[in-house]
PDB file of C-alpha atoms in Angstrom:
ATOM      1  CA  MET A 183       0.000   0.000   0.000  1.00 42.00           C
ATOM      2  CA  ALA A 184       1.057   3.594  -0.402  1.00 43.00           C
ATOM      3  CA  ARG A 185       3.425   4.757   2.314  1.00 42.00           C
ATOM      4  CA  ARG A 186       2.144   7.043   5.005  1.00 40.00           C
ATOM      5  CA  VAL A 187       4.393   9.866   6.109  1.00 37.00           C
ATOM      6  CA  THR A 188       4.281  12.133   9.122  1.00 36.00           C
ATOM      7  CA  ALA A 189       3.005  15.680   9.101  1.00 36.00           C
ATOM      8  CA  SER A 190       6.583  16.916   9.315  1.00 37.00           C
ATOM      9  CA  CYS A 191       7.238  15.485   5.835  1.00 39.00           C
ATOM     10  CA  VAL A 192       4.238  16.876   3.967  1.00 36.00           C
ATOM     11  CA  ALA A 193       2.046  19.927   3.969  1.00 37.00           C
ATOM     12  CA  ILE A 194      -1.318  18.959   5.493  1.00 33.00           C
ATOM     13  CA  LEU A 195      -4.376  20.322   3.750  1.00 33.00           C
ATOM     14  CA  PRO A 196      -6.692  22.457   5.888  1.00 32.00           C
ATOM     15  CA  GLY A 197      -9.161  20.273   7.751  1.00 27.00           C
ATOM     16  CA  ALA A 198      -7.117  17.088   7.282  1.00 28.00           C
ATOM     17  CA  SER A 199      -5.550  15.375  10.234  1.00 22.00           C
ATOM     18  CA  SER A 200      -1.997  14.116  10.094  1.00 23.00           C
ATOM     19  CA  LEU A 201      -3.319  10.638  10.894  1.00 22.00           C
ATOM     20  CA  HIS A 202      -5.273  10.454   7.622  1.00 34.00           C
ATOM     21  CA  ALA A 203      -3.046  12.569   5.366  1.00 46.00           C
ATOM     22  CA  ALA A 204      -1.666  10.141   2.780  1.00 64.00           C
ATOM     23  CA  GLY A 205       1.684  10.783   1.127  1.00 87.00           C
ATOM     24  CA  MET A 206       2.594   9.173  -2.181  1.00 94.00           C
ATOM     25  CA  ARG A 207       6.090   8.861  -3.620  1.00 95.00           C
ATOM     26  CA  VAL A 208       6.246   9.031  -7.415  1.00 97.00           C
ATOM     27  CA  PHE A 209       9.251   8.329  -9.638  1.00 97.00           C
ATOM     28  CA  ALA A 210       8.860   9.955 -13.062  1.00 97.00           C
ATOM     29  CA  SER A 211      11.060  10.205 -16.127  1.00 95.00           C
ATOM     30  CA  ASN A 212      12.165  13.643 -17.292  1.00 93.00           C
ATOM     31  CA  GLY A 213      10.265  12.996 -20.521  1.00 93.00           C
ATOM     32  CA  VAL A 214       6.958  13.447 -18.679  1.00 96.00           C
ATOM     33  CA  LYS A 215       8.150  16.120 -16.250  1.00 95.00           C
ATOM     34  CA  ALA A 216       6.377  19.087 -17.840  1.00 96.00           C
ATOM     35  CA  ALA A 217       3.082  17.213 -18.090  1.00 97.00           C
ATOM     36  CA  VAL A 218       3.241  15.726 -14.596  1.00 97.00           C
ATOM     37  CA  GLU A 219       4.140  19.059 -13.009  1.00 97.00           C
ATOM     38  CA  ALA A 220       1.202  20.703 -14.778  1.00 97.00           C
ATOM     39  CA  LEU A 221      -1.127  17.902 -13.657  1.00 98.00           C
ATOM     40  CA  LYS A 222       0.124  17.698 -10.070  1.00 97.00           C
ATOM     41  CA  PRO A 223      -2.729  19.696  -8.439  1.00 97.00           C
ATOM     42  CA  GLN A 224      -5.319  17.585 -10.265  1.00 97.00           C
ATOM     43  CA  LEU A 225      -3.460  14.378  -9.445  1.00 97.00           C
ATOM     44  CA  GLU A 226      -3.391  15.269  -5.771  1.00 97.00           C
ATOM     45  CA  LYS A 227      -7.103  16.038  -5.833  1.00 96.00           C
ATOM     46  CA  ALA A 228      -7.974  12.846  -7.695  1.00 95.00           C
ATOM     47  CA  SER A 229      -5.845  10.631  -5.459  1.00 95.00           C
ATOM     48  CA  GLY A 230      -6.466  12.393  -2.162  1.00 94.00           C
ATOM     49  CA  SER A 231      -2.724  12.328  -1.562  1.00 94.00           C
ATOM     50  CA  THR A 232       0.159  14.729  -1.226  1.00 95.00           C
ATOM     51  CA  LEU A 233       2.607  13.793  -3.960  1.00 96.00           C
ATOM     52  CA  SER A 234       6.379  13.694  -3.580  1.00 95.00           C
ATOM     53  CA  ILE A 235       7.635  13.478  -7.173  1.00 97.00           C
ATOM     54  CA  GLU A 236      11.225  12.744  -8.126  1.00 96.00           C
ATOM     55  CA  PHE A 237      12.325  13.252 -11.736  1.00 95.00           C
ATOM     56  CA  SER A 238      15.352  11.760 -13.458  1.00 93.00           C
ATOM     57  CA  THR A 239      16.216   9.664 -16.484  1.00 91.00           C
ATOM     58  CA  ALA A 240      14.308   6.418 -16.887  1.00 92.00           C
ATOM     59  CA  ALA A 241      17.618   4.539 -16.646  1.00 91.00           C
ATOM     60  CA  THR A 242      18.502   6.152 -13.315  1.00 92.00           C
ATOM     61  CA  LEU A 243      15.069   5.571 -11.795  1.00 96.00           C
ATOM     62  CA  ARG A 244      14.982   1.998 -13.046  1.00 96.00           C
ATOM     63  CA  GLU A 245      18.312   1.349 -11.337  1.00 96.00           C
ATOM     64  CA  ARG A 246      17.065   2.833  -8.067  1.00 96.00           C
ATOM     65  CA  ILE A 247      13.956   0.644  -8.171  1.00 97.00           C
ATOM     66  CA  GLU A 248      16.005  -2.442  -9.000  1.00 96.00           C
ATOM     67  CA  LYS A 249      18.154  -1.751  -5.937  1.00 95.00           C
ATOM     68  CA  GLY A 250      15.056  -1.796  -3.765  1.00 94.00           C
ATOM     69  CA  GLU A 251      14.302   1.877  -3.199  1.00 95.00           C
ATOM     70  CA  THR A 252      10.732   2.380  -2.008  1.00 94.00           C
ATOM     71  CA  PHE A 253       8.126   4.165  -4.160  1.00 95.00           C
ATOM     72  CA  ASP A 254       4.404   4.037  -4.794  1.00 96.00           C
ATOM     73  CA  VAL A 255       4.027   4.872  -8.507  1.00 97.00           C
ATOM     74  CA  ALA A 256       6.522   4.918 -11.365  1.00 97.00           C
ATOM     75  CA  ILE A 257       6.066   6.702 -14.697  1.00 98.00           C
ATOM     76  CA  LEU A 258       8.849   5.523 -16.966  1.00 97.00           C
ATOM     77  CA  THR A 259       9.527   4.524 -20.551  1.00 95.00           C
ATOM     78  CA  ASP A 260       7.718   1.418 -21.756  1.00 95.00           C
ATOM     79  CA  ASP A 261      11.009  -0.470 -22.086  1.00 93.00           C
ATOM     80  CA  ALA A 262      12.122   0.346 -18.557  1.00 94.00           C
ATOM     81  CA  MET A 263       8.715  -0.552 -17.180  1.00 95.00           C
ATOM     82  CA  ALA A 264       8.639  -3.887 -19.007  1.00 94.00           C
ATOM     83  CA  ALA A 265      12.030  -4.804 -17.563  1.00 95.00           C
ATOM     84  CA  LEU A 266      10.929  -3.872 -14.040  1.00 96.00           C
ATOM     85  CA  ALA A 267       7.700  -5.847 -14.396  1.00 96.00           C
ATOM     86  CA  LYS A 268       9.640  -8.914 -15.539  1.00 95.00           C
ATOM     87  CA  ALA A 269      11.828  -8.593 -12.454  1.00 95.00           C
ATOM     88  CA  GLY A 270       8.791  -8.203 -10.192  1.00 95.00           C
ATOM     89  CA  LYS A 271       9.739  -4.654  -9.216  1.00 96.00           C
ATOM     90  CA  VAL A 272       6.461  -3.069 -10.408  1.00 96.00           C
ATOM     91  CA  ALA A 273       2.952  -4.480 -10.668  1.00 94.00           C
ATOM     92  CA  PRO A 274       2.469  -6.741 -13.712  1.00 91.00           C
ATOM     93  CA  ALA A 275      -0.098  -4.497 -15.419  1.00 87.00           C
ATOM     94  CA  GLN A 276       1.146  -1.142 -16.737  1.00 91.00           C
ATOM     95  CA  THR A 277      -1.034   1.714 -17.994  1.00 96.00           C
ATOM     96  CA  ARG A 278       0.224   3.185 -21.252  1.00 96.00           C
ATOM     97  CA  LEU A 279      -0.054   6.991 -21.156  1.00 97.00           C
ATOM     98  CA  ALA A 280       1.639   8.814 -24.019  1.00 97.00           C
ATOM     99  CA  ARG A 281       4.509   8.858 -26.465  1.00 96.00           C
ATOM    100  CA  VAL A 282       6.894  11.570 -27.635  1.00 96.00           C
ATOM    101  CA  GLY A 283       9.443  11.977 -30.404  1.00 96.00           C
ATOM    102  CA  ILE A 284      12.939  13.421 -30.387  1.00 95.00           C
ATOM    103  CA  GLY A 285      13.527  16.994 -31.482  1.00 96.00           C
ATOM    104  CA  VAL A 286      16.197  19.629 -31.974  1.00 97.00           C
ATOM    105  CA  GLY A 287      16.263  22.771 -29.855  1.00 96.00           C
ATOM    106  CA  TYR A 288      18.177  26.021 -30.369  1.00 97.00           C
ATOM    107  CA  ARG A 289      18.709  29.227 -28.419  1.00 95.00           C
ATOM    108  CA  HIS A 290      15.981  31.861 -28.659  1.00 95.00           C
ATOM    109  CA  GLY A 291      17.094  34.661 -30.950  1.00 93.00           C
ATOM    110  CA  ALA A 292      19.587  32.541 -32.883  1.00 95.00           C
ATOM    111  CA  PRO A 293      18.941  31.610 -36.542  1.00 94.00           C
ATOM    112  CA  LYS A 294      16.600  28.641 -36.729  1.00 96.00           C
ATOM    113  CA  PRO A 295      18.477  25.552 -37.952  1.00 96.00           C
ATOM    114  CA  ASP A 296      17.006  23.495 -40.772  1.00 97.00           C
ATOM    115  CA  VAL A 297      16.319  19.945 -39.542  1.00 96.00           C
ATOM    116  CA  ARG A 298      13.637  18.892 -42.027  1.00 95.00           C
ATOM    117  CA  THR A 299      15.699  16.393 -44.030  1.00 96.00           C
ATOM    118  CA  ALA A 300      18.685  14.140 -43.508  1.00 97.00           C
ATOM    119  CA  ALA A 301      20.908  16.469 -45.516  1.00 97.00           C
ATOM    120  CA  ALA A 302      19.627  19.532 -43.663  1.00 97.00           C
ATOM    121  CA  ILE A 303      20.080  18.165 -40.142  1.00 96.00           C
ATOM    122  CA  LYS A 304      23.523  16.838 -41.053  1.00 96.00           C
ATOM    123  CA  GLN A 305      24.627  20.304 -42.108  1.00 97.00           C
ATOM    124  CA  SER A 306      23.059  21.915 -39.035  1.00 96.00           C
ATOM    125  CA  LEU A 307      24.919  19.506 -36.761  1.00 96.00           C
ATOM    126  CA  LEU A 308      28.178  20.135 -38.579  1.00 96.00           C
ATOM    127  CA  ASP A 309      27.666  23.911 -38.348  1.00 95.00           C
ATOM    128  CA  ALA A 310      27.084  23.814 -34.581  1.00 94.00           C
ATOM    129  CA  LYS A 311      30.073  24.262 -32.281  1.00 94.00           C
ATOM    130  CA  ALA A 312      28.553  22.249 -29.425  1.00 95.00           C
ATOM    131  CA  ILE A 313      25.538  19.931 -29.239  1.00 94.00           C
ATOM    132  CA  ALA A 314      23.989  18.903 -25.927  1.00 94.00           C
ATOM    133  CA  TYR A 315      22.247  15.659 -25.104  1.00 89.00           C
ATOM    134  CA  THR A 316      21.828  13.582 -21.981  1.00 84.00           C
ATOM    135  CA  GLY A 317      24.510  10.995 -21.354  1.00 79.00           C
ATOM    136  CA  ASN A 318      22.149   8.238 -20.195  1.00 77.00           C
ATOM    137  CA  GLY A 319      18.888   9.640 -21.560  1.00 78.00           C
ATOM    138  CA  ALA A 320      16.279   7.392 -23.162  1.00 82.00           C
ATOM    139  CA  SER A 321      16.764   9.254 -26.447  1.00 87.00           C
ATOM    140  CA  ARG A 322      20.536   8.663 -26.526  1.00 89.00           C
ATOM    141  CA  PRO A 323      20.511   5.370 -28.508  1.00 90.00           C
ATOM    142  CA  ALA A 324      18.385   6.879 -31.298  1.00 92.00           C
ATOM    143  CA  ILE A 325      20.608   9.966 -31.433  1.00 93.00           C
ATOM    144  CA  ASP A 326      23.733   7.822 -31.670  1.00 93.00           C
ATOM    145  CA  ARG A 327      22.177   5.771 -34.475  1.00 95.00           C
ATOM    146  CA  MET A 328      21.294   8.915 -36.409  1.00 95.00           C
ATOM    147  CA  ILE A 329      24.810  10.298 -36.088  1.00 95.00           C
ATOM    148  CA  GLU A 330      26.281   7.020 -37.292  1.00 95.00           C
ATOM    149  CA  ARG A 331      23.931   6.867 -40.276  1.00 96.00           C
ATOM    150  CA  LEU A 332      24.757  10.462 -41.190  1.00 96.00           C
ATOM    151  CA  GLY A 333      28.435   9.528 -41.253  1.00 96.00           C
ATOM    152  CA  ILE A 334      29.508  12.261 -38.838  1.00 95.00           C
ATOM    153  CA  ALA A 335      30.363  10.273 -35.706  1.00 94.00           C
ATOM    154  CA  LYS A 336      33.987  11.412 -35.755  1.00 93.00           C
ATOM    155  CA  GLN A 337      33.095  15.090 -36.122  1.00 92.00           C
ATOM    156  CA  MET A 338      30.505  14.835 -33.358  1.00 90.00           C
ATOM    157  CA  GLN A 339      33.026  13.562 -30.826  1.00 90.00           C
ATOM    158  CA  ALA A 340      34.464  17.051 -30.493  1.00 90.00           C
ATOM    159  CA  LYS A 341      31.041  18.720 -30.467  1.00 91.00           C
ATOM    160  CA  ALA A 342      29.146  16.448 -28.051  1.00 88.00           C
ATOM    161  CA  HIS A 343      28.252  18.101 -24.755  1.00 86.00           C
ATOM    162  CA  LEU A 344      26.933  15.252 -22.630  1.00 83.00           C
ATOM    163  CA  THR A 345      24.919  16.443 -19.664  1.00 84.00           C
ATOM    164  CA  ALA A 346      23.406  15.103 -16.484  1.00 78.00           C
ATOM    165  CA  ALA A 347      19.729  14.186 -16.287  1.00 79.00           C
ATOM    166  CA  GLY A 348      17.447  17.011 -17.400  1.00 77.00           C
ATOM    167  CA  ALA A 349      20.257  19.498 -18.021  1.00 85.00           C
ATOM    168  CA  ALA A 350      20.642  19.293 -21.809  1.00 89.00           C
ATOM    169  CA  PRO A 351      18.098  21.983 -22.805  1.00 91.00           C
ATOM    170  CA  ALA A 352      19.492  24.401 -20.225  1.00 92.00           C
ATOM    171  CA  ALA A 353      22.944  24.052 -21.807  1.00 93.00           C
ATOM    172  CA  VAL A 354      21.539  25.761 -24.896  1.00 94.00           C
ATOM    173  CA  ALA A 355      19.822  28.480 -22.893  1.00 93.00           C
ATOM    174  CA  THR A 356      23.079  29.332 -21.102  1.00 93.00           C
ATOM    175  CA  GLY A 357      25.142  29.296 -24.282  1.00 92.00           C
ATOM    176  CA  ASP A 358      27.172  26.199 -23.425  1.00 93.00           C
ATOM    177  CA  ALA A 359      25.762  24.488 -26.529  1.00 94.00           C
ATOM    178  CA  ASP A 360      24.250  25.666 -29.813  1.00 95.00           C
ATOM    179  CA  LEU A 361      21.780  22.815 -30.207  1.00 96.00           C
ATOM    180  CA  VAL A 362      20.120  20.217 -28.009  1.00 95.00           C
ATOM    181  CA  LEU A 363      18.942  16.784 -29.095  1.00 94.00           C
ATOM    182  CA  THR A 364      16.353  15.358 -26.727  1.00 93.00           C
ATOM    183  CA  LEU A 365      12.668  14.563 -26.325  1.00 94.00           C
ATOM    184  CA  ILE A 366      10.390  17.306 -27.615  1.00 96.00           C
ATOM    185  CA  SER A 367       8.594  17.342 -24.255  1.00 95.00           C
ATOM    186  CA  GLU A 368      11.869  18.390 -22.618  1.00 93.00           C
ATOM    187  CA  ILE A 369      12.627  21.147 -25.131  1.00 94.00           C
ATOM    188  CA  LEU A 370       9.290  22.978 -25.137  1.00 95.00           C
ATOM    189  CA  PRO A 371       9.203  24.034 -21.452  1.00 93.00           C
ATOM    190  CA  GLU A 372      12.809  25.259 -21.291  1.00 93.00           C
ATOM    191  CA  PRO A 373      13.020  29.088 -21.052  1.00 94.00           C
ATOM    192  CA  GLY A 374      15.215  30.600 -23.747  1.00 95.00           C
ATOM    193  CA  VAL A 375      15.094  27.512 -25.970  1.00 96.00           C
ATOM    194  CA  GLU A 376      13.035  27.084 -29.139  1.00 96.00           C
ATOM    195  CA  LEU A 377      12.057  23.909 -30.960  1.00 97.00           C
ATOM    196  CA  ALA A 378      13.593  23.771 -34.439  1.00 97.00           C
ATOM    197  CA  GLY A 379      11.539  20.691 -35.220  1.00 96.00           C
ATOM    198  CA  PRO A 380      11.409  16.922 -34.826  1.00 96.00           C
ATOM    199  CA  LEU A 381      14.065  14.649 -36.224  1.00 96.00           C
ATOM    200  CA  PRO A 382      13.483  13.738 -39.883  1.00 95.00           C
ATOM    201  CA  SER A 383      11.199  10.724 -40.242  1.00 94.00           C
ATOM    202  CA  ASP A 384      14.136   8.531 -41.343  1.00 92.00           C
ATOM    203  CA  PHE A 385      15.668   8.943 -37.876  1.00 95.00           C
ATOM    204  CA  GLN A 386      12.680   9.562 -35.636  1.00 94.00           C
ATOM    205  CA  THR A 387      12.027   7.306 -32.683  1.00 93.00           C
ATOM    206  CA  TYR A 388       9.003   7.612 -30.420  1.00 95.00           C
ATOM    207  CA  LEU A 389       9.353   6.744 -26.761  1.00 94.00           C
ATOM    208  CA  GLY A 390       6.271   5.544 -24.931  1.00 96.00           C
ATOM    209  CA  PHE A 391       5.614   6.166 -21.248  1.00 97.00           C
ATOM    210  CA  SER A 392       3.629   4.013 -18.853  1.00 97.00           C
ATOM    211  CA  ALA A 393       2.552   4.165 -15.240  1.00 97.00           C
ATOM    212  CA  ALA A 394       2.559   1.325 -12.748  1.00 97.00           C
ATOM    213  CA  PRO A 395       2.387   0.959  -8.979  1.00 96.00           C
ATOM    214  CA  SER A 396       4.944  -0.807  -6.864  1.00 95.00           C
ATOM    215  CA  PRO A 397       3.902  -4.363  -5.986  1.00 94.00           C
ATOM    216  CA  THR A 398       3.011  -3.314  -2.438  1.00 93.00           C
ATOM    217  CA  ALA A 399       0.951  -0.288  -3.558  1.00 93.00           C
ATOM    218  CA  ALA A 400      -0.996  -2.035  -6.321  1.00 92.00           C
ATOM    219  CA  GLY A 401      -4.192  -2.423  -4.295  1.00 88.00           C
ATOM    220  CA  ASN A 402      -4.192   1.017  -2.698  1.00 93.00           C
ATOM    221  CA  ALA A 403      -7.276   3.042  -3.659  1.00 94.00           C
ATOM    222  CA  ASN A 404      -5.358   6.335  -3.801  1.00 94.00           C
ATOM    223  CA  VAL A 405      -2.783   4.841  -6.159  1.00 95.00           C
ATOM    224  CA  VAL A 406      -5.495   3.369  -8.377  1.00 95.00           C
ATOM    225  CA  SER A 407      -7.206   6.772  -8.566  1.00 96.00           C
ATOM    226  CA  LEU A 408      -3.974   8.541  -9.478  1.00 97.00           C
ATOM    227  CA  ILE A 409      -3.190   6.166 -12.334  1.00 97.00           C
ATOM    228  CA  LYS A 410      -6.788   6.343 -13.547  1.00 96.00           C
ATOM    229  CA  PHE A 411      -6.518  10.124 -13.779  1.00 97.00           C
ATOM    230  CA  LEU A 412      -3.254   9.849 -15.715  1.00 97.00           C
ATOM    231  CA  LYS A 413      -5.296   8.060 -18.387  1.00 97.00           C
ATOM    232  CA  SER A 414      -8.155  10.594 -18.365  1.00 96.00           C
ATOM    233  CA  PRO A 415      -9.133  13.049 -21.166  1.00 96.00           C
ATOM    234  CA  ALA A 416      -7.903  15.922 -18.988  1.00 95.00           C
ATOM    235  CA  ALA A 417      -4.472  14.325 -18.737  1.00 97.00           C
ATOM    236  CA  ALA A 418      -4.441  13.550 -22.472  1.00 97.00           C
ATOM    237  CA  SER A 419      -5.047  17.227 -23.212  1.00 97.00           C
ATOM    238  CA  THR A 420      -2.074  18.194 -21.055  1.00 97.00           C
ATOM    239  CA  TYR A 421       0.137  15.625 -22.760  1.00 97.00           C
ATOM    240  CA  GLY A 422      -0.708  17.231 -26.100  1.00 96.00           C
ATOM    241  CA  ALA A 423       0.033  20.711 -24.807  1.00 96.00           C
ATOM    242  CA  LYS A 424       3.470  19.543 -23.644  1.00 96.00           C
ATOM    243  CA  GLY A 425       4.513  18.009 -26.966  1.00 95.00           C
ATOM    244  CA  MET A 426       3.360  14.456 -26.385  1.00 96.00           C
ATOM    245  CA  GLU A 427       0.714  12.220 -27.977  1.00 96.00           C
ATOM    246  CA  ALA A 428      -1.731  10.430 -25.689  1.00 96.00           C
ATOM    247  CA  THR A 429      -1.807   6.670 -26.122  1.00 91.00           C
ATOM    248  CA  GLN A 430      -5.228   5.228 -26.877  1.00 81.00           C
TER     249      GLN A 430
END
């Protein structure tokens, strides 16, 4: 069941006693961060719980769960969730929420790079002095494959600016990189960064995201309500506004 925490750990809503104030720990991938942050008030209302949400890469959160760290709900990539379910680390049934493609971001006010075709994105990458992407991000394998297929792996070695979880878009905003390659849902909310466009269809990869409870929280009514809301029309609308596509 969902963990209960003391009043010293959470803000208690007016009229609620600390005895009945439920706290819920959520692990969520950076790919859904903008959507989950926007939905947080509605999620807390729907679940009747105060949410403690931790964001990182799916790979990092998967590793923490595999090592036995406690949580109530995870929202990770479909691949990470499938691996955790196979290992018995999340409940067997996952709820598919949304998917998102990879895009290219550039600094606001700079000339917009052309990324519409293979030839165009190749030239834009070669023209950039530094290109940011997350070292262990879920989009990294697709980015590496694109670079290899474009035949510019050697040139990119000197340009690659590998960042920690969630920091790639900010590297463009601060001027540490000219371009960022990451999920579109991570580019759109970053102040000072504009979306040049998605990767060309030849290179595009869509990452799906699912929600699942921990095995011990699977039967908790608050957890069930939270995941149900994540699949609601209201949540789907927010996914769309944040650059994602709701999964039917």
